Coordinates of C-alpha atoms in Angstrom, one line a residue:
Chain A
M1 CA 90.4 212.3 193.0
A2 CA 90.4 213.9 189.6
D3 CA 87.2 214.9 187.9
L4 CA 85.1 211.7 187.4
L5 CA 84.7 210.5 183.9
G6 CA 81.4 210.7 182.1
T7 CA 79.7 207.6 180.8
F8 CA 80.8 208.3 177.2
E9 CA 84.4 208.9 178.3
Q10 CA 84.4 205.6 180.2
A11 CA 83.0 203.8 177.1
V12 CA 85.7 205.2 174.9
L13 CA 88.5 204.3 177.4
L14 CA 87.1 200.8 177.9
A15 CA 86.8 200.4 174.1
I16 CA 90.5 201.1 173.8
L17 CA 91.3 198.7 176.6
R18 CA 89.2 195.9 175.0
L19 CA 90.7 196.5 171.5
D20 CA 94.2 196.5 173.0
A21 CA 96.7 196.8 170.1
D22 CA 94.0 197.3 167.5
A23 CA 92.6 200.5 169.0
Y24 CA 92.6 203.0 166.1
G25 CA 89.9 205.5 165.6
R26 CA 87.5 203.5 163.5
A27 CA 87.8 200.4 165.7
V28 CA 87.2 202.5 168.8
L29 CA 84.1 204.0 167.1
H30 CA 82.7 200.5 166.5
Q31 CA 83.6 199.2 169.9
A32 CA 82.0 202.3 171.6
Q33 CA 78.8 201.7 169.6
E34 CA 78.8 198.1 170.8
L35 CA 79.4 199.0 174.4
L36 CA 76.8 201.7 174.5
Q37 CA 74.4 199.7 172.2
R38 CA 73.5 202.7 170.1
N39 CA 74.7 204.6 167.1
V40 CA 77.5 207.0 168.0
S41 CA 78.7 209.8 165.7
A42 CA 82.3 210.0 164.6
G43 CA 82.5 213.6 165.8
S44 CA 81.6 212.6 169.4
V45 CA 84.2 209.8 169.5
Y46 CA 87.1 211.8 168.0
T47 CA 86.2 214.8 170.2
T48 CA 86.3 212.6 173.2
L49 CA 89.6 210.9 172.1
D50 CA 91.1 214.4 171.6
R51 CA 90.0 215.5 175.0
L52 CA 91.2 212.4 176.8
E53 CA 94.6 212.8 175.0
A54 CA 94.8 216.4 176.1
R55 CA 94.1 215.4 179.7
G56 CA 96.9 212.7 179.5
L57 CA 94.4 209.8 179.9
V58 CA 95.3 208.3 176.6
S59 CA 98.4 208.4 174.3
S60 CA 98.6 207.8 170.6
R61 CA 101.0 206.8 167.9
L62 CA 100.7 207.0 164.1
A63 CA 101.0 203.9 161.9
E64 CA 101.1 203.5 158.2
G65 CA 97.9 203.8 156.1
T66 CA 96.4 201.3 153.8
P67 CA 95.2 201.6 150.2
V68 CA 91.6 201.8 151.1
R69 CA 92.4 204.8 153.3
G70 CA 94.1 206.5 150.4
G71 CA 97.4 205.9 152.2
R72 CA 96.4 208.0 155.2
A73 CA 97.9 207.1 158.5
R74 CA 96.1 205.4 161.3
R75 CA 96.3 206.7 164.9
Y76 CA 96.4 204.0 167.5
Y77 CA 95.4 204.8 171.0
T78 CA 96.6 203.4 174.4
V79 CA 95.1 204.1 177.8
A80 CA 97.8 205.8 179.9
G81 CA 98.3 205.1 183.6
K82 CA 96.3 208.2 184.4
G83 CA 93.5 206.8 182.3
I84 CA 93.5 203.5 184.3
E85 CA 93.4 205.5 187.5
A86 CA 90.5 207.6 186.3
L87 CA 88.6 204.5 185.2
S88 CA 89.2 202.9 188.6
D89 CA 88.0 206.0 190.4
A90 CA 84.8 206.1 188.3
H91 CA 84.2 202.4 189.0
S92 CA 84.8 202.9 192.7
A93 CA 82.5 205.9 192.8
L94 CA 79.7 203.9 191.1
T95 CA 80.1 201.0 193.4
T96 CA 80.0 203.3 196.5
I97 CA 77.0 205.2 195.5
W98 CA 75.0 202.1 194.5
A99 CA 76.1 200.1 197.6
G100 CA 73.1 198.9 199.6
V101 CA 70.5 200.4 197.2
Q102 CA 67.6 198.3 196.1
L103 CA 65.5 199.8 193.5
P104 CA 61.7 199.6 194.2
T105 CA 60.0 197.0 192.0
G106 CA 56.7 197.4 190.3
V107 CA 56.9 201.2 190.0
Chain B
M1 CA 83.2 199.1 141.6
S2 CA 84.4 196.4 143.9
R3 CA 84.0 196.3 147.6
G4 CA 86.5 198.5 149.5
T5 CA 87.5 200.6 146.5
Q6 CA 84.9 203.4 146.7
S7 CA 85.6 206.6 148.4
P8 CA 83.4 209.5 149.6
P9 CA 82.8 212.5 147.3
R10 CA 85.9 214.5 147.1
W11 CA 84.1 217.7 148.0
A12 CA 82.8 216.0 151.2
E13 CA 86.3 214.9 152.2
A14 CA 87.6 218.4 151.5
L15 CA 84.8 219.8 153.7
L16 CA 85.6 217.4 156.5
E17 CA 89.3 218.4 156.3
Q18 CA 88.4 222.0 156.9
L19 CA 86.6 221.0 160.2
L20 CA 89.6 219.1 161.6
S21 CA 92.7 220.2 163.4
A22 CA 96.1 219.4 161.8
H23 CA 96.6 216.8 164.5
E24 CA 93.7 214.6 163.4
R25 CA 93.1 215.6 159.8
E26 CA 94.9 212.7 158.1
T27 CA 93.8 210.0 160.5
V28 CA 90.1 210.9 160.9
V29 CA 89.6 211.4 157.1
G30 CA 91.4 208.0 156.6
D31 CA 89.2 206.3 159.2
L32 CA 86.0 207.6 157.7
R33 CA 87.1 206.7 154.2
E34 CA 87.8 203.2 155.4
E35 CA 84.4 203.0 157.1
Y36 CA 82.7 204.4 154.0
A37 CA 84.3 201.9 151.6
E38 CA 84.3 198.8 153.8
S39 CA 81.0 199.3 155.7
A40 CA 78.7 202.1 154.7
V41 CA 78.6 201.5 151.0
V42 CA 78.4 197.7 151.4
Q43 CA 75.6 197.8 153.9
R44 CA 73.6 200.8 152.7
G45 CA 74.5 201.5 149.1
R46 CA 76.1 204.5 147.6
L47 CA 73.4 207.1 148.1
L48 CA 72.8 206.2 151.8
A49 CA 76.5 205.9 152.4
D50 CA 76.9 209.5 151.1
L51 CA 74.2 210.6 153.5
W52 CA 75.9 208.7 156.3
Y53 CA 79.2 210.5 155.5
L54 CA 77.4 213.9 155.5
R55 CA 76.0 213.1 158.9
Q56 CA 79.5 212.3 160.2
I57 CA 80.8 215.6 158.8
W58 CA 77.9 217.4 160.6
S59 CA 78.9 215.8 163.9
F60 CA 82.2 217.7 163.8
V61 CA 80.6 221.0 163.1
P62 CA 79.6 222.1 166.6
R63 CA 83.1 221.5 168.0
R64 CA 84.7 223.4 165.1
L65 CA 82.4 226.3 165.3
F66 CA 82.4 226.6 169.0
Q67 CA 86.0 225.8 170.0
N68 CA 88.1 226.9 167.1
R69 CA 86.5 229.9 165.6
I70 CA 83.8 231.8 167.5
E71 CA 85.0 230.8 171.0
G72 CA 88.7 231.3 170.3
K73 CA 88.3 234.7 168.7
M74 CA 85.8 235.8 171.4
L75 CA 88.2 234.7 174.1
Q76 CA 91.1 236.5 172.5
A77 CA 89.2 239.7 172.1
I78 CA 87.7 239.7 175.6
S79 CA 91.1 238.8 177.1
F80 CA 92.6 241.8 175.3
F81 CA 89.8 244.1 176.6
T82 CA 90.0 242.9 180.2
F83 CA 93.8 243.1 180.1
A84 CA 93.7 246.7 179.0
C85 CA 91.0 247.5 181.6
A86 CA 92.9 245.8 184.4
C87 CA 96.1 247.7 183.6
W88 CA 94.1 251.0 183.5
L89 CA 92.4 250.2 186.8
A90 CA 95.7 249.3 188.5
T91 CA 97.3 252.5 187.3
M92 CA 94.3 254.6 188.5
E93 CA 94.3 252.9 191.9
M94 CA 98.0 253.6 192.3
V95 CA 97.5 257.3 191.4
L96 CA 94.3 258.0 193.3
R97 CA 95.0 255.8 196.4
H98 CA 91.4 255.6 197.7
P99 CA 90.9 253.5 200.9
G100 CA 91.4 249.8 200.1
Y101 CA 93.4 250.5 197.0
G102 CA 96.0 247.8 197.8
L103 CA 93.6 244.9 197.5
R104 CA 92.1 246.3 194.4
I105 CA 95.5 246.6 192.8
V106 CA 96.1 242.9 193.6
F107 CA 92.8 242.0 191.9
A108 CA 93.6 244.2 188.9
V109 CA 97.1 242.7 188.5
S110 CA 95.7 239.2 188.9
I111 CA 93.2 239.9 186.1
A112 CA 95.8 241.4 183.9
L113 CA 98.1 238.3 184.4
I114 CA 95.3 235.8 183.7
S115 CA 94.2 237.8 180.6
L116 CA 97.8 238.0 179.3
A117 CA 98.3 234.3 179.9
T118 CA 95.1 233.5 178.0
M119 CA 96.1 235.8 175.1
I120 CA 99.5 234.3 174.6
G121 CA 98.1 230.8 175.1
R122 CA 100.0 230.0 178.3
L123 CA 96.9 228.8 180.1
G124 CA 96.5 226.3 177.3
H125 CA 100.0 224.9 178.0
V126 CA 99.5 224.9 181.7
E127 CA 96.3 223.1 181.2
R128 CA 98.2 220.1 179.8
R129 CA 99.8 219.6 183.2
G130 CA 96.7 220.3 185.3
E131 CA 93.1 221.4 184.7
G132 CA 93.3 223.3 188.1
W133 CA 95.1 226.3 186.7
R134 CA 92.5 227.0 184.1
W135 CA 89.7 226.5 186.6
A136 CA 91.3 228.7 189.2
G137 CA 91.9 231.5 186.8
A138 CA 88.4 231.2 185.4
L139 CA 86.7 231.1 188.8
L140 CA 88.6 234.1 190.0
L141 CA 87.5 236.1 186.9
I142 CA 83.9 235.0 187.4
G143 CA 84.0 235.8 191.1
I144 CA 85.5 239.3 190.6
G145 CA 83.2 240.1 187.7
G146 CA 80.1 238.8 189.4
Q147 CA 80.7 240.6 192.6
A148 CA 81.5 243.9 190.8
F149 CA 78.3 243.5 188.7
L150 CA 76.1 242.9 191.8
R151 CA 77.7 245.7 193.8
N152 CA 77.3 248.1 190.9
V153 CA 73.6 247.2 190.4
R154 CA 72.9 247.8 194.2
A155 CA 74.9 251.0 194.4
A156 CA 73.4 254.4 194.5
H157 CA 75.3 255.5 191.4
F158 CA 75.1 253.1 188.5
E159 CA 78.3 253.1 186.4
G160 CA 78.1 251.7 182.9
F161 CA 81.8 250.9 182.4
V162 CA 81.8 248.7 185.5
V163 CA 78.9 246.7 184.0
V164 CA 80.8 246.3 180.7
I165 CA 84.0 245.2 182.4
S166 CA 82.3 242.9 184.9
V167 CA 80.3 241.2 182.2
A168 CA 83.4 240.8 180.1
L169 CA 85.2 239.1 183.1
V170 CA 82.4 236.7 183.6
V171 CA 82.2 235.8 179.9
Q172 CA 85.9 235.4 179.7
G173 CA 85.8 233.1 182.7
V174 CA 83.1 231.0 181.2
L175 CA 84.9 230.7 177.9
M176 CA 88.1 229.7 179.6
V177 CA 86.3 226.9 181.3
M178 CA 84.7 225.7 178.1
S179 CA 87.7 226.0 175.9
R180 CA 90.6 223.6 175.7
S181 CA 94.1 223.7 174.5
R182 CA 94.4 222.9 170.9
T183 CA 98.0 223.4 170.3
A184 CA 98.5 220.2 168.3

């Protein structure tokens, strides 16, 4: 099993999966904020995307820009097979370590 | 100005561009310009949108400072130093042939190879195929450096150059773990 993903990495990967074909940087940023239910800085999302891409967990492609972007290209992300595996491992690990645990109430 | 036509201050965009790698410069600046025009200005007004943009720039600063500049240069300099030291140690061991010199030569050559690979960026390329290589090299350096440091501290004769080299090895190992390939 490869290194387990952190919560933020999982949120970014799941954001890409949820967005499907619309997963470009800005959309991933919004989706990650929605999933984590807090404000997320652009730097943390792009740093994570960069790291996930370097690890082969996501791949990206460039697409044409729009006038509001000053014509700058968009980078669309896709979760690679290795990324799906990593998500699955993280999910299994969580399920395993929580199995049979009942948190005490009224603490 | 109508919705979606405003853009962040040019100086701020120029600053952001300086913090980004060539791989992401165009797309990230484009994304943030889009967000600024379509969301930040509309929801917060121009002044608060500018502050929001500055906050986003700030969020890229730690990575840029740490990974691309300070860390990269430090790693390069320390790798050069440890490479030179390892070559010198291996040569001296071969000449003097004190008991156990064979193993020490193996360690010295290993250090030299790891440092050389770090200097020419090969570990960065290997890393793209597997994190294990970078970790293995880094842990070896930390292990050798840490052990040399402790043995020197406990020894009857304290030798300053051993401390310098062993600390350099540990720092190099830590920097290798923390750094990532940024070839794009």
